[in-house]
Coordinates of C-alpha atoms and ligand atoms in Angstrom, one line a residue:
Chain V
X16 CA -20.6 25.7 24.1
X17 CA -19.7 22.7 25.7
X18 CA -17.4 20.6 23.8
X19 CA -18.0 17.3 25.7
X20 CA -20.8 16.0 28.4
X21 CA -19.6 16.7 31.9
X22 CA -18.7 13.8 34.0
X23 CA -21.0 13.4 36.9
X24 CA -19.5 10.9 39.4
X25 CA -22.4 11.4 41.9
X26 CA -25.2 10.4 39.8
X27 CA -25.9 6.3 39.4
X28 CA -23.8 5.3 37.1
X29 CA -23.3 1.5 35.5
X30 CA -20.5 -0.4 33.9
X31 CA -19.8 -0.6 30.5
X32 CA -16.3 -1.2 29.6
X33 CA -13.6 -3.4 31.9
X34 CA -10.3 -2.1 31.9
X35 CA -8.8 -4.6 29.7
X36 CA -11.2 -3.6 27.1
X37 CA -10.5 0.2 27.5
X38 CA -6.9 -0.7 27.7
X39 CA -7.4 -2.3 24.3
X40 CA -9.4 0.4 22.8
X41 CA -7.2 3.3 23.6
X42 CA -3.6 1.7 23.0
X43 CA -5.3 0.6 19.7
X44 CA -6.0 4.0 19.0
X45 CA -2.9 5.7 19.7
X46 CA -1.3 2.8 17.1
X47 CA -3.7 3.7 14.7
X48 CA -3.1 7.4 14.6
X49 CA 0.7 6.7 14.6
X50 CA 0.5 4.3 11.7
X51 CA -1.5 6.7 9.8
X52 CA 0.6 9.6 10.2
X53 CA 3.7 7.8 9.6
X54 CA 2.1 5.8 6.4
X55 CA 0.4 8.8 4.8
X56 CA 3.9 10.4 4.3
X57 CA 4.3 7.8 1.5
X58 CA 0.7 8.2 0.4
X59 CA 0.7 11.8 -0.1
X60 CA 2.9 13.4 -2.5
X61 CA 5.8 15.5 -2.0
X62 CA 4.4 18.4 -1.2
X63 CA 4.0 17.0 2.4
X64 CA 7.6 16.1 2.5
X65 CA 8.4 18.7 5.3
X66 CA 6.4 16.5 7.6
X67 CA 8.8 13.7 7.8
X68 CA 11.3 15.5 9.8
X69 CA 8.6 14.5 12.8
X70 CA 9.4 10.9 12.5
X71 CA 13.2 11.3 11.7
X72 CA 12.8 11.4 8.3
X73 CA 11.4 8.8 5.8
X74 CA 13.6 6.0 7.1
X75 CA 12.6 6.7 10.8
X76 CA 9.0 6.7 9.7
X77 CA 9.3 3.5 8.1
X78 CA 10.8 2.1 11.4
X79 CA 8.0 3.9 13.6
X80 CA 5.4 2.2 11.3
X81 CA 6.9 -1.4 11.9
X82 CA 7.6 -1.1 15.5
X83 CA 3.6 0.3 16.0
X84 CA 2.5 -2.5 13.6
X85 CA 3.6 -5.2 15.8
X86 CA 2.0 -3.4 18.9
X87 CA -1.2 -3.0 16.8
X88 CA -1.2 -6.6 16.4
X89 CA -0.3 -7.7 19.4
X90 CA -2.3 -5.9 22.0
X91 CA -5.3 -6.5 20.9
X92 CA -4.9 -10.2 20.6
X93 CA -3.5 -10.2 24.2
X94 CA -6.2 -8.0 25.0
X95 CA -8.9 -10.7 23.6
X96 CA -7.3 -13.7 25.5
X97 CA -7.5 -11.4 28.9
X98 CA -11.0 -10.4 28.6
X99 CA -12.2 -13.4 26.6
X100 CA -15.8 -12.8 28.4
X101 CA -16.0 -9.4 27.2
X102 CA -14.7 -10.2 23.5
X103 CA -17.4 -13.0 22.9
X104 CA -20.1 -10.6 24.7
X105 CA -19.3 -8.0 22.1
X106 CA -19.7 -10.0 19.0
X107 CA -22.6 -11.9 20.3
X108 CA -24.2 -8.5 20.5
X109 CA -22.9 -7.3 17.0
X110 CA -24.4 -10.3 15.1
X111 CA -27.6 -10.0 17.0
X112 CA -28.5 -7.5 14.2
X113 CA -31.9 -7.0 14.0
X114 CA -34.9 -5.1 13.0
X115 CA -34.2 -2.3 15.8
X116 CA -30.9 -1.8 14.6
X117 CA -32.1 -1.4 10.7
X118 CA -34.3 1.4 11.8
X119 CA -31.4 2.9 13.6
X120 CA -29.6 2.9 10.8
X121 CA -32.4 4.6 8.8
X122 CA -33.0 7.0 11.2
X123 CA -29.3 7.9 12.3
X124 CA -28.3 10.3 9.4
X125 CA -31.0 12.9 11.0
X126 CA -30.0 12.4 14.5
X127 CA -26.3 12.5 13.7
X128 CA -27.3 16.2 12.2
X129 CA -29.0 16.8 15.3
X130 CA -32.6 16.4 14.5
X131 CA -34.3 14.5 17.4
X132 CA -35.8 11.2 16.2
X133 CA -37.3 8.5 18.2
X134 CA -35.0 5.4 18.1
X135 CA -36.5 1.9 18.9
X136 CA -34.8 0.3 21.8
X137 CA -30.8 -0.6 21.5
X138 CA -29.1 -3.4 22.9
X139 CA -25.5 -3.1 24.4
X140 CA -24.4 -1.5 20.8
X141 CA -26.5 0.5 18.8
X142 CA -27.0 -0.4 14.7
X143 CA -24.2 2.4 13.8
X144 CA -21.8 0.9 16.4
X145 CA -22.5 -2.8 15.2
X146 CA -21.8 -1.5 11.8
X147 CA -18.6 0.1 13.1
X148 CA -17.6 -2.6 15.0
X149 CA -17.6 -5.0 11.6
X150 CA -16.3 -2.7 9.1
X151 CA -13.3 -1.4 11.3
X152 CA -12.4 -4.8 12.4
X153 CA -12.3 -6.3 9.2
X154 CA -10.4 -3.1 7.5
X155 CA -8.0 -3.6 10.7
X156 CA -7.1 -7.4 9.8
X157 CA -6.9 -6.6 6.0
X158 CA -4.5 -3.7 6.9
X159 CA -2.4 -5.7 9.2
X160 CA -2.1 -9.0 6.7
X161 CA -1.6 -6.7 3.8
X162 CA 1.0 -4.6 5.8
X163 CA 3.2 -7.9 6.8
X164 CA 3.1 -8.9 3.2
X165 CA 4.4 -5.7 2.3
X166 CA 6.9 -5.7 4.9
X167 CA 8.3 -9.1 4.1
X168 CA 7.4 -9.2 0.3
X169 CA 10.2 -11.7 -0.6
X170 CA 8.1 -14.9 1.1
X171 CA 5.2 -14.2 -0.8
X172 CA 4.1 -14.9 -4.5
X173 CA 4.3 -11.7 -6.5
X174 CA 0.7 -11.3 -7.4
X175 CA -0.5 -11.6 -3.5
X176 CA 2.4 -8.6 -3.3
X177 CA 0.9 -6.6 -5.9
X178 CA -2.4 -6.9 -4.4
X179 CA -1.6 -6.3 -0.9
X180 CA -0.8 -2.5 -2.1
X181 CA -4.1 -1.5 -3.3
X182 CA -5.4 -3.5 0.0
X183 CA -3.6 -1.5 2.3
X184 CA -4.6 1.5 0.9
X185 CA -8.3 1.1 0.4
X186 CA -8.8 -0.4 3.8
X187 CA -6.3 2.3 5.5
X188 CA -9.1 4.7 3.9
X189 CA -12.0 2.6 5.0
X190 CA -10.3 2.4 8.4
X191 CA -9.5 6.1 8.8
X192 CA -13.1 6.9 7.5
X193 CA -14.9 5.1 10.2
X194 CA -12.3 6.4 12.8
X195 CA -13.0 10.1 12.0
X196 CA -16.6 9.3 12.2
X197 CA -16.3 7.4 15.3
X198 CA -14.2 9.4 17.3
X199 CA -16.2 12.9 16.7
X200 CA -19.2 10.7 17.5
X201 CA -17.9 9.3 20.5
X202 CA -16.7 12.5 21.8
X203 CA -17.9 16.0 20.6
X204 CA -21.2 14.9 19.3
X205 CA -23.9 16.0 21.8
X206 CA -26.2 13.2 21.3
X207 CA -23.7 10.3 22.7
X208 CA -21.5 12.5 25.0
X209 CA -21.9 10.4 27.8
X210 CA -20.5 7.4 25.7
X211 CA -17.4 9.0 25.9
X212 CA -17.3 8.5 29.8
X213 CA -18.0 4.7 29.3
X214 CA -14.8 4.5 27.3
X215 CA -12.6 6.6 29.6
X216 CA -14.0 5.8 33.0
X217 CA -15.7 2.4 32.6
X218 CA -19.4 3.7 33.3
X219 CA -22.1 5.7 32.0
X220 CA -25.0 7.6 33.8
X221 CA -27.8 5.1 34.6
X222 CA -30.4 7.2 32.8
X223 CA -28.1 7.6 29.7
X224 CA -27.8 4.0 29.2
X225 CA -31.7 3.6 29.7
X226 CA -32.5 6.1 26.9
X227 CA -29.5 4.9 24.4
X228 CA -29.5 1.7 25.1
X229 CA -32.7 0.4 26.3
X230 CA -32.6 -3.4 25.9
X231 CA -28.8 -3.6 27.5
X232 CA -30.1 -1.3 30.2
X233 CA -33.2 -3.7 31.0
X234 CA -31.1 -6.8 31.1
X235 CA -28.3 -5.0 33.1
X236 CA -30.9 -4.3 36.0
X237 CA -32.5 -7.7 35.6
X238 CA -29.3 -9.2 36.4
X239 CA -28.4 -7.1 39.5
X240 CA -32.0 -8.4 40.5
Chain K
X3 CA 18.7 15.4 -26.4
X4 CA 17.9 12.4 -28.4
X5 CA 17.3 9.5 -26.7
X6 CA 20.3 7.0 -26.1
X7 CA 20.4 3.2 -25.4
X8 CA 22.0 -0.1 -26.3
X9 CA 21.4 -2.2 -29.3
X10 CA 22.0 -5.8 -28.2
X11 CA 22.1 -8.5 -31.0
X12 CA 21.6 -11.8 -29.6
X13 CA 22.5 -13.6 -33.1
X14 CA 25.9 -11.7 -32.5
X15 CA 26.1 -12.8 -28.8
X16 CA 28.6 -15.6 -27.8
X17 CA 27.9 -15.6 -24.1
X18 CA 31.5 -14.8 -23.2
X19 CA 29.9 -12.5 -20.7
X20 CA 32.7 -10.1 -20.8
X21 CA 29.7 -7.7 -20.5
X22 CA 28.6 -8.9 -17.1
X23 CA 32.1 -8.8 -15.8
X24 CA 32.5 -5.4 -17.0
X25 CA 29.3 -4.5 -15.2
X26 CA 30.5 -5.9 -12.0
X27 CA 34.0 -4.1 -12.2
X28 CA 32.5 -0.5 -13.3
X29 CA 29.8 -0.4 -10.5
X30 CA 31.8 -2.3 -8.1
X31 CA 29.9 -5.2 -7.2
X32 CA 30.8 -8.2 -5.1
X33 CA 30.7 -11.5 -6.9
X34 CA 27.6 -13.6 -6.4
X35 CA 27.8 -17.2 -6.1
X36 CA 24.9 -19.5 -6.8
X37 CA 25.0 -23.2 -6.8
X38 CA 24.9 -25.3 -10.2
X39 CA 21.6 -25.5 -11.7
X40 CA 22.8 -27.9 -14.5
X41 CA 23.5 -25.3 -17.5
X42 CA 26.1 -22.6 -17.8
X43 CA 23.7 -19.5 -16.9
X44 CA 25.4 -17.8 -13.8
X45 CA 22.6 -16.6 -12.0
X46 CA 18.8 -17.4 -11.9
X47 CA 18.1 -13.6 -12.6
X48 CA 19.5 -10.0 -11.8
X49 CA 20.1 -9.5 -8.2
X50 CA 21.1 -7.0 -6.0
X51 CA 24.8 -7.1 -7.0
X52 CA 24.5 -8.5 -10.6
X53 CA 22.5 -5.6 -12.8
X54 CA 22.9 -7.9 -16.0
X55 CA 23.0 -11.1 -16.5
X56 CA 23.2 -13.4 -19.7
X57 CA 20.6 -16.1 -19.9
X58 CA 21.0 -19.3 -21.7
X59 CA 18.1 -21.4 -23.5
X60 CA 18.3 -24.8 -25.3
X61 CA 15.9 -25.9 -27.7
X62 CA 15.7 -29.2 -30.0
X63 CA 15.3 -28.8 -33.5
X64 CA 15.5 -30.8 -36.7
X65 CA 19.0 -29.6 -37.1
X66 CA 19.9 -30.8 -33.7
X67 CA 20.1 -28.6 -30.2
X68 CA 20.0 -24.5 -30.6
X69 CA 21.7 -22.5 -27.9
X70 CA 20.1 -19.2 -27.6
X71 CA 21.8 -16.1 -25.6
X72 CA 20.0 -13.1 -24.0
X73 CA 21.4 -10.1 -22.0
X74 CA 18.7 -9.3 -19.6
X75 CA 18.9 -5.8 -17.5
X76 CA 17.0 -2.8 -17.0
X77 CA 15.3 -1.9 -20.3
X78 CA 15.0 1.9 -19.4
X79 CA 11.6 1.9 -20.5
X80 CA 9.9 5.2 -22.0
X81 CA 7.0 4.7 -19.4
X82 CA 8.6 3.4 -16.6
X83 CA 6.3 1.3 -13.8
X84 CA 9.1 1.5 -11.2
X85 CA 9.0 5.5 -11.6
X86 CA 5.3 5.4 -11.1
X87 CA 4.9 3.6 -8.1
X88 CA 8.2 5.1 -6.4
X89 CA 6.5 7.0 -3.4
X90 CA 9.8 8.8 -2.8
X91 CA 10.3 10.1 -6.5
X92 CA 13.9 8.5 -5.8
X93 CA 13.4 7.0 -9.4
X94 CA 13.1 9.2 -12.3
X95 CA 13.7 9.3 -15.8
X96 CA 16.8 11.5 -17.4
X97 CA 16.7 13.5 -20.4
X98 CA 18.6 11.2 -22.8
X99 CA 16.1 8.1 -21.4
X100 CA 18.3 6.3 -19.0
X101 CA 15.9 5.6 -15.5
X102 CA 18.3 6.2 -12.4
X103 CA 17.8 6.4 -9.1
X104 CA 18.6 9.1 -6.1
X105 CA 19.7 6.5 -3.6
X106 CA 19.3 9.3 -0.9
X107 CA 15.8 9.2 -1.4
X108 CA 15.3 5.3 -1.7
X109 CA 13.5 3.8 1.7
X110 CA 13.6 0.3 0.6
X111 CA 9.8 -0.3 0.2
X112 CA 10.3 -2.4 -2.7
X113 CA 7.1 -1.1 -4.6
X114 CA 9.3 -0.9 -7.9
X115 CA 10.4 -4.1 -7.4
X116 CA 6.7 -5.6 -8.2
X117 CA 5.8 -3.2 -10.9
X118 CA 8.5 -3.9 -13.1
X119 CA 7.2 -6.1 -15.9
X120 CA 10.7 -7.4 -16.4
X121 CA 11.3 -8.3 -12.5
X122 CA 14.6 -6.5 -12.9
X123 CA 15.1 -4.1 -9.8
X124 CA 16.3 -6.1 -6.6
X125 CA 16.1 -5.7 -3.2
X126 CA 19.7 -5.2 -1.3
X127 CA 19.1 -6.0 2.3
X128 CA 22.5 -4.9 3.8
X129 CA 21.7 -1.4 2.8
X130 CA 17.8 -1.7 2.8
X131 CA 17.7 -0.4 -0.7
X132 CA 17.0 -1.5 -4.2
X133 CA 19.3 -1.6 -6.8
X134 CA 19.4 -1.9 -10.8
X135 CA 21.4 -1.1 -14.1
X136 CA 21.8 2.8 -14.6
X137 CA 22.8 2.4 -18.4
X138 CA 26.1 3.9 -17.1
X139 CA 24.8 7.4 -17.3
X140 CA 27.8 8.7 -15.0
X141 CA 30.1 7.5 -18.1
X142 CA 27.9 8.4 -20.9
X143 CA 27.7 12.1 -19.4
X144 CA 31.6 12.3 -19.3
X145 CA 31.7 11.3 -23.2
X146 CA 32.0 7.7 -22.7
X147 CA 29.7 4.5 -23.2
X148 CA 28.3 1.9 -21.0
X149 CA 30.9 -0.8 -19.8
X150 CA 28.9 -3.5 -21.1
X151 CA 28.9 -2.1 -24.5
X152 CA 32.5 -0.9 -24.5
X153 CA 33.6 -4.5 -23.6
X154 CA 31.7 -6.4 -26.1
X155 CA 34.1 -8.3 -28.0
X156 CA 31.7 -9.7 -30.9
X157 CA 29.9 -6.0 -31.6
X158 CA 26.7 -7.6 -30.1
X159 CA 26.2 -4.5 -28.3
X160 CA 26.3 -1.0 -29.4
X161 CA 25.6 2.2 -27.8
X162 CA 24.2 5.4 -29.5
X163 CA 21.1 7.3 -30.4
X164 CA 17.9 5.4 -30.4
X165 CA 16.6 6.1 -33.8
X166 CA 20.3 5.3 -35.4
X167 CA 20.2 2.2 -33.4
X168 CA 16.6 1.3 -35.0
X169 CA 17.7 1.8 -38.3
X170 CA 20.7 -0.6 -38.0
X171 CA 18.3 -3.2 -36.4
X172 CA 15.6 -3.1 -38.9
X173 CA 18.6 -3.5 -41.7
X174 CA 19.8 -6.7 -39.5
X175 CA 16.6 -8.3 -39.0
X176 CA 15.9 -7.9 -43.1
X177 CA 19.2 -9.7 -43.9
X178 CA 18.4 -12.3 -40.7
X179 CA 15.0 -13.2 -42.2
X180 CA 16.4 -13.5 -45.6
X181 CA 19.2 -15.7 -44.2
X182 CA 17.9 -18.9 -42.2
X183 CA 16.0 -16.8 -39.2
X184 CA 12.4 -16.4 -40.3
X185 CA 11.2 -15.3 -37.0
X186 CA 14.1 -12.8 -36.6
X187 CA 12.3 -9.5 -34.8
X188 CA 13.0 -6.4 -32.9
X189 CA 12.0 -6.1 -29.8
X190 CA 11.9 -3.1 -27.7
X191 CA 10.5 -0.5 -30.4
X192 CA 7.0 -0.8 -29.6
X193 CA 6.8 -2.9 -26.5
X194 CA 5.2 -0.8 -23.6
X195 CA 5.6 2.4 -25.6
X196 CA 9.2 1.6 -26.2
X197 CA 12.2 0.5 -24.6
X198 CA 15.9 2.2 -24.5
X199 CA 17.0 -0.9 -24.6
X200 CA 16.9 -2.6 -28.3
X201 CA 17.0 -6.1 -29.2
X202 CA 17.8 -8.0 -32.5
X203 CA 16.3 -11.1 -32.1
X204 CA 16.7 -14.3 -34.2
X205 CA 13.4 -16.0 -32.9
X206 CA 10.3 -15.2 -31.1
X207 CA 10.8 -13.1 -27.7
X208 CA 9.5 -15.8 -25.7
X209 CA 12.3 -18.5 -26.8
X210 CA 14.6 -15.2 -24.9
X211 CA 12.8 -15.3 -21.6
X212 CA 11.4 -11.8 -22.8
X213 CA 7.8 -11.8 -22.7
X214 CA 6.4 -11.0 -26.4
X215 CA 3.7 -8.7 -24.9
X216 CA 5.3 -7.3 -21.8
X217 CA 2.4 -5.4 -19.6
X218 CA 2.3 -3.4 -16.2
X219 CA 0.0 -5.8 -13.8
X220 CA -3.4 -4.7 -13.8
X221 CA -3.5 -4.5 -10.0
X222 CA -0.5 -2.0 -10.6
X223 CA -2.5 0.0 -12.7
X224 CA -5.6 -0.1 -10.6
X225 CA -3.8 0.9 -7.5
X226 CA -1.5 3.8 -9.6
X227 CA -4.6 5.3 -11.3
X228 CA -7.6 4.8 -9.2
X229 CA -6.6 3.9 -5.6
X230 CA -4.1 6.4 -4.9
X231 CA -5.6 9.6 -6.7
X232 CA -9.2 8.9 -5.5
X233 CA -9.7 7.1 -2.7
X234 CA -8.1 9.5 -0.5
X235 CA -10.9 11.8 -0.7
X236 CA -13.0 10.0 1.5
X237 CA -11.2 10.8 4.7
X238 CA -11.5 15.0 4.1
X239 CA -15.1 13.6 3.3
X240 CA -15.7 12.0 6.6
X241 CA -13.8 15.3 8.4
X242 CA -16.4 17.3 6.7
X243 CA -19.2 15.4 7.6
X244 CA -18.3 15.7 11.1
X245 CA -17.7 19.3 11.0
X246 CA -20.7 20.2 9.7
X247 CA -22.7 18.0 12.3
X248 CA -20.6 19.7 15.0
X249 CA -22.2 22.8 14.0
X250 CA -25.6 21.8 12.9
X251 CA -26.0 19.9 16.1
X252 CA -25.5 22.7 18.2
X253 CA -27.7 25.0 16.5
X254 CA -30.6 22.5 16.4
X255 CA -30.3 22.3 20.0
X256 CA -30.2 25.6 20.9
X257 CA -32.9 26.3 18.5
X258 CA -35.2 23.8 20.8
X259 CA -34.2 25.2 23.8
X260 CA -35.3 28.5 22.8
X261 CA -38.5 27.2 21.7
X262 CA -38.8 25.4 24.7
X263 CA -38.7 28.6 26.7
X264 CA -35.1 27.2 27.9
X265 CA -36.4 24.4 29.7
X266 CA -33.3 21.8 29.4
X267 CA -34.6 18.5 28.1
X268 CA -32.3 16.9 30.8
X269 CA -31.7 12.9 29.8
X270 CA -31.6 13.9 26.2
X271 CA -28.6 16.0 26.7
Ligands
LIG28 C1 -0.1 -4.6 11.2 C2 -0.1 -3.8 10.5 C3 0.7 -2.9 9.2 C4 1.8 -3.2 9.0 C5 2.6 -4.6 9.2 C6 2.0 -2.0 7.9 C7 3.0 -2.4 7.1 C8 3.5 -1.3 6.1 C9 4.6 -1.4 5.5 C10 5.5 -2.6 5.0 C11 4.4 -0.1 4.5 C12 5.5 0.3 3.0 C13 5.9 1.6 3.6 C14 7.1 1.4 4.1 O1 8.4 1.0 3.9 O2 7.2 2.5 5.4 C15 3.0 0.3 4.9 C16 2.9 1.5 4.1 C17 1.4 2.2 4.5 N1 0.9 1.8 5.6 FE1 1.0 0.2 7.0 N2 1.1 -1.4 8.2 C18 0.1 -1.7 9.1 C19 -0.8 -0.8 9.5 C20 -1.2 0.4 9.0 C21 -2.3 1.2 9.4 C22 -3.1 0.5 10.7 C23 -2.4 2.3 8.6 C24 -3.4 3.3 8.8 C25 -4.3 3.5 9.4 C26 -1.3 2.6 7.8 C27 -1.3 3.2 6.6 C28 0.0 3.3 5.5 C29 -0.2 3.7 4.5 C30 -0.8 5.0 4.3 C31 0.9 3.7 3.9 C32 1.5 4.0 2.8 C33 1.2 3.4 1.2 C34 1.6 4.0 0.2 O3 2.7 4.3 -0.3 O4 0.3 4.1 -0.9 N3 -0.7 1.0 7.6 N4 2.7 -0.2 5.6
LIG29 S1 12.9 -2.4 -16.8 FE1 11.7 -2.1 -14.9 S2 13.1 -1.1 -13.8 FE2 13.9 -0.9 -16.0 S3 12.8 1.0 -16.3 FE3 11.6 -0.5 -16.8 S4 10.0 -0.8 -15.3 FE4 11.9 0.3 -14.4
LIG30 S1 12.4 0.7 -2.9 FE1 13.1 2.7 -3.1 S2 13.6 3.2 -5.8 FE2 12.0 1.1 -5.1 S3 10.0 2.4 -5.1 FE3 10.3 2.2 -3.2 S4 11.8 4.0 -2.6 FE4 11.4 4.1 -5.1

């Protein structure tokens, strides 16, 4: 039983993600996980207290949470500037949500469990990836905004501070939920294994692209002439 | 042990602020000097180095100006919101009613500051912790009474068992109502399920800067009672879904391959 689809360098591959996009993705992943672990210490009850030593106690965890928070906010912003064209392409595609994306979302639960379903041609990002893009990005922005309010409460109105606490928790949970599914789908799920290499090496197998993202694949081909 | 607390009689207070000084002295808190705001009140509200303050209120009525004084500090609530939100369980309620804090545990998150309906706990920047009145628990446990009550020269502050203090307060309010204070009232008997700091007021609570119906913000209650205990379950749910898929995908694929006589379906993986 293989865990992740094997990387095949010798077959025809096409570019999917630039270096900056991949850097943004993985740095965001790492800071997200560290933020999650250091934050969860406070969210969970005292049975989990023993985990605090990993981060140098609760004060250490609080400090790491804040340092990571800054990286978590600044790096994506810098990457957006550096890779503006890729960023625009991403969001243009996300907002071109159409009939085929809805069909994808309806059929996806079966595909998720491993059944064979016929999915209509998808653009660079399929319906699920589009949804993940919107939900995760929105959650991260709200978690960041509420986080800064919790960090510097004295400069905000008290009601806003009170609102920041449940906001931070709710969107932390939604984002984490999406990240769990997304992480699994992008690596261990056999149907999308190749997309893992798209984010690691930057390229995917051409026949995989044709199969999973027909509309995108055709356009790439066209552009290549 | 019976609940113990302070009874503060606003109609006996002369705003000498001996209690403020005694509190600073016992807790070894430095002076905090705030700019003059046009009245005799020393500070805007409690602050990280000032656990209690006497507030001043001026009102005009037919007989001329009226001057109300009211001592503000932690109320040592029976159901303290600050204790509920503290993620480190640094705040706790002791057996005789004081709401105390283990400074070793505090991480300075300030959740308590925004949960308290009386806006009492305050952030102390230098130590990155939150401070407030302790009802002088160490003094009480050594057989003494709180520094503020000990120092009060007019008898406006008394320390004792809550039940006994309530009996005194009822008598006093009856007397006040009959003698020119028709709005006189007890404060702290029922508010928020009971406070361990009781007040005798000569007029409605608002006129002393006290909310007549103190309430923990509904946002805070929503956060504590709904978000914290329940929303988190979505994470294990997502993990369980992924784990289930991990096995079903592989099981279904193996079965398909068997049916197709071992011929792998190339591009589909
Ligand atoms: C810009 C980003 C962020 C900022 C500025 C920020 C800031 C904060 C602050 C100030 C606290 C208060 C706790 C303390 O004093 O240590 C906190 C708590 C927390 N944070 Fe963040 N954070 C950010 C991002 C995140 C992310 C991405 C996650 C998880 C995915 C997260 C999860 C948590 C959790 C679970 C808590 C505990 C909440 C509770 O006690 O219920 N944070 N955060
Ligand atoms: S008055 Fe505020 S700080 Fe004091 S016990 Fe009540 S909620 Fe806590
Ligand atoms: S600031 Fe300290 S006492 Fe207040 S809620 Fe946070 S950990 Fe608890």
